PDB file of C-alpha atoms in Angstrom:
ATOM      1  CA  UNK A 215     -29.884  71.028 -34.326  1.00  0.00           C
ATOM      2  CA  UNK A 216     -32.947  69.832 -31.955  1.00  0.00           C
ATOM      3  CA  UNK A 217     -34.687  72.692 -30.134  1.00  0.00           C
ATOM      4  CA  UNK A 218     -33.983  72.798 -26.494  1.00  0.00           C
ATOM      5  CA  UNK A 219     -36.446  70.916 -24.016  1.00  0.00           C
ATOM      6  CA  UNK A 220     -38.356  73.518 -22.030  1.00  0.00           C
ATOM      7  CA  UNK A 221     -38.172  72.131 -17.972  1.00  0.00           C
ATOM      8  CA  UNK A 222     -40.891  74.052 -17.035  1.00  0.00           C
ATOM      9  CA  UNK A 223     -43.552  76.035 -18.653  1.00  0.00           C
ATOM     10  CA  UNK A 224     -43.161  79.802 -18.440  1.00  0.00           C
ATOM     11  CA  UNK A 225     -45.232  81.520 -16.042  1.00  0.00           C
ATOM     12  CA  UNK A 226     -48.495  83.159 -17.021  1.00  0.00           C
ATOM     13  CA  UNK A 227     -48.929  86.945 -17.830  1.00  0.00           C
ATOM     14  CA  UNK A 228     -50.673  88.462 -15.240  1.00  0.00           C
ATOM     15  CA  UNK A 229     -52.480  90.695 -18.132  1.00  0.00           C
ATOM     16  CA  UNK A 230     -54.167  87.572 -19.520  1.00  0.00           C
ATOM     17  CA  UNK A 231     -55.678  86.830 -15.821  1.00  0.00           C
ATOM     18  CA  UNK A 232     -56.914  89.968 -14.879  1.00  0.00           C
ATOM     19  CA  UNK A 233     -60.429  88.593 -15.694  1.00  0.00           C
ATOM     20  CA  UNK A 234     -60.642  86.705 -12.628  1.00  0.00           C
ATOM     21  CA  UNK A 235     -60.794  90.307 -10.472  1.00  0.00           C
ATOM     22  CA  UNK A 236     -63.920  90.528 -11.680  1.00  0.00           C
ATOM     23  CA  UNK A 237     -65.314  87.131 -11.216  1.00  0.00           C
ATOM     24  CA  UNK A 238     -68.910  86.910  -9.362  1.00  0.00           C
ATOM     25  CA  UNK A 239     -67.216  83.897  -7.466  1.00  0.00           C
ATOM     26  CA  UNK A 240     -64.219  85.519  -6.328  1.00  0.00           C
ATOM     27  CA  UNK A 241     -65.243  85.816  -3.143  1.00  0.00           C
ATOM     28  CA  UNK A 242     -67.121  82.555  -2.958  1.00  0.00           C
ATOM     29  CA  UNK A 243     -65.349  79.780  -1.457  1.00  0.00           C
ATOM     30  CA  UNK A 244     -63.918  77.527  -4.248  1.00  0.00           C
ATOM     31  CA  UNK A 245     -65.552  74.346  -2.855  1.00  0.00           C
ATOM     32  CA  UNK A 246     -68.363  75.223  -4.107  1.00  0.00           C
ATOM     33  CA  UNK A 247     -67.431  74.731  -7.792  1.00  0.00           C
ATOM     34  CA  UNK A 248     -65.402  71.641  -7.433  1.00  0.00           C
ATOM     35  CA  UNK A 249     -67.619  68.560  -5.841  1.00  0.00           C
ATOM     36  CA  UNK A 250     -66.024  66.550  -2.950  1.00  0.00           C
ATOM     37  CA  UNK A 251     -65.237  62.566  -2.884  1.00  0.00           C
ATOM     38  CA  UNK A 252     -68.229  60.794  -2.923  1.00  0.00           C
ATOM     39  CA  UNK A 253     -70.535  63.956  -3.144  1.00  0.00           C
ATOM     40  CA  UNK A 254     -73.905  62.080  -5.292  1.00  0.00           C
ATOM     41  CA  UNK A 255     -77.387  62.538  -5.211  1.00  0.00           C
ATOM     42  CA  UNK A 256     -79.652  66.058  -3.920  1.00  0.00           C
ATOM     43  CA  UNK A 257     -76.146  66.955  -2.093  1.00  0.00           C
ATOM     44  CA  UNK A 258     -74.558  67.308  -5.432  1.00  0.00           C
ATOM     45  CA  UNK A 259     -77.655  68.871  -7.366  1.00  0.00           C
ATOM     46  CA  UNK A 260     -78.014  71.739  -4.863  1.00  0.00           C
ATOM     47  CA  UNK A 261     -74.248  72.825  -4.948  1.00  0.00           C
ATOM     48  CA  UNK A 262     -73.768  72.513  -8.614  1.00  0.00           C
ATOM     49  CA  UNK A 263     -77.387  74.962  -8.897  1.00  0.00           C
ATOM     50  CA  UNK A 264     -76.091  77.171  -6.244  1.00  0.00           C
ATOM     51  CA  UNK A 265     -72.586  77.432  -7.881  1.00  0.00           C
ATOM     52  CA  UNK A 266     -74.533  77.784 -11.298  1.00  0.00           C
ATOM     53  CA  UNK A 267     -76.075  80.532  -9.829  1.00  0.00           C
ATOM     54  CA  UNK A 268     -73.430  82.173  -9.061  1.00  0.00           C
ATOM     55  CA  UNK A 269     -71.438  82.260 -13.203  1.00  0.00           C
ATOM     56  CA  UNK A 270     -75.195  83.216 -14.563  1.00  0.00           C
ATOM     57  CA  UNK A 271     -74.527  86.731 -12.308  1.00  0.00           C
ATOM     58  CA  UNK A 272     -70.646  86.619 -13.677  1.00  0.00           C
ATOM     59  CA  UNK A 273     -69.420  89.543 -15.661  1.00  0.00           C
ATOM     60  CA  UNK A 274     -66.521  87.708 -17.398  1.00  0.00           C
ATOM     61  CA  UNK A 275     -68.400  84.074 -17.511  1.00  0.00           C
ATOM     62  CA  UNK A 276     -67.668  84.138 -21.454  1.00  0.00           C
ATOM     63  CA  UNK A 277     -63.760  84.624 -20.386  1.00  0.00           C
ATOM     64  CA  UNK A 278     -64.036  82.089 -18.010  1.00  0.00           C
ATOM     65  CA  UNK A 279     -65.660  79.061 -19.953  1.00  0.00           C
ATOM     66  CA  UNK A 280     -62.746  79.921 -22.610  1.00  0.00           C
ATOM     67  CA  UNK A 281     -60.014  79.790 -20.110  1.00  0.00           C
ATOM     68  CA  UNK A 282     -61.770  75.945 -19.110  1.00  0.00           C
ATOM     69  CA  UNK A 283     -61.861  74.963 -22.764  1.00  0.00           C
ATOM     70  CA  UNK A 284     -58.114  76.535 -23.950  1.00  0.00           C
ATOM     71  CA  UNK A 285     -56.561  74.994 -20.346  1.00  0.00           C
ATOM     72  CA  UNK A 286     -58.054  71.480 -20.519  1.00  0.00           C
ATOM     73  CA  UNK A 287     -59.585  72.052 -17.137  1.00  0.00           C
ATOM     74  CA  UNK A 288     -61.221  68.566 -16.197  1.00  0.00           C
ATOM     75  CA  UNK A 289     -62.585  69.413 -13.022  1.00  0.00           C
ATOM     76  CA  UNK A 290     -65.124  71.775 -11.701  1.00  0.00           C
ATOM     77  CA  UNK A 291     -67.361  74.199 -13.006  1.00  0.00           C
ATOM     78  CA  UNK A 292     -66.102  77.225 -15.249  1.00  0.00           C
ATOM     79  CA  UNK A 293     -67.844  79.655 -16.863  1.00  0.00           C
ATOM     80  CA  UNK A 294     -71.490  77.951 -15.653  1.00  0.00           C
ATOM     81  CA  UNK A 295     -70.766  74.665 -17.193  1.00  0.00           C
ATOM     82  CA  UNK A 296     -70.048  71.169 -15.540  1.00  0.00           C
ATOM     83  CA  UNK A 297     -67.460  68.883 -16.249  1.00  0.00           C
ATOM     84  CA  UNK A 298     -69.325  66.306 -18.202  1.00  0.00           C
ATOM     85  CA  UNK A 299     -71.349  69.907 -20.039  1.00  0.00           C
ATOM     86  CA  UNK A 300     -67.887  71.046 -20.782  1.00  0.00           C
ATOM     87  CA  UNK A 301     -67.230  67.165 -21.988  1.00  0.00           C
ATOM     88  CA  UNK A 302     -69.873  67.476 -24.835  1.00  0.00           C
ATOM     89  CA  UNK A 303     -69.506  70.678 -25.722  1.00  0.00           C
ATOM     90  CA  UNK A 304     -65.768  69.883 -26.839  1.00  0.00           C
ATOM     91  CA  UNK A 305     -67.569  66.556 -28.162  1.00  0.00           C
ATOM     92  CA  UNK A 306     -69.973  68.474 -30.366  1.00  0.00           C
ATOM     93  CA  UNK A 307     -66.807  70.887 -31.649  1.00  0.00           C
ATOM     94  CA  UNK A 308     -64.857  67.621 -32.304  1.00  0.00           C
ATOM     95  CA  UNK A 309     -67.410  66.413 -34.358  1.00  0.00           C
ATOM     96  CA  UNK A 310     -67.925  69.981 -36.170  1.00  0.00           C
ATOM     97  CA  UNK A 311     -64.611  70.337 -37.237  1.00  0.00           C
ATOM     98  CA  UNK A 312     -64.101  66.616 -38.261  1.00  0.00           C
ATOM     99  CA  UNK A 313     -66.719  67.720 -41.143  1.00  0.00           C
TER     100      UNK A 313
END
């Protein structure tokens, strides 16, 4: 007999997200970690340093950058790293493991 088709994924233990109450950016408006249409040049340099700025103060960066990596999150930055840092680094650990 096939197992059932799940319709919708089953919502996420609040234990596993109490990280994020302790988050540096919690407070911080969320634009600042995701960049806007057409955002290039100085404009995006300074927001991605001043978010940046923000994880290397974070308590629970670590927790965060693993919650990017095990969630496939594409966009933004987590844990201190960009998307195209978080792009290698999953790169690199491709590459490790293909050894």
């Amino acid at each position: 007999m096939p197992a059932p088709k799940l319709l919708y994924l089953p919502p996420p233990v609040a234990e596993e997200w109490d990280w994020q109450m302790d988050a540096a950016c919690r407070d911080v408006d969320g634009s600042l970690f995701f960049h806007p249409d057409n955002e290039r040049g100085d404009a995006r340099e300074n927001r991605m340093a001043s978010a940046k700025k923000v994880c290397a103060r974070c308590p629970v960066r670590q927790k965060c950058l693993q919650y990017a990596f095990d969630s496939g999150e594409r966009y933004g930055i987590w844990g201190g790293l960009t998307e195209d840092e978080r792009a290698r680094v999953r790169s690199a650990r491709r590459r490790h493991t293909s050894r």
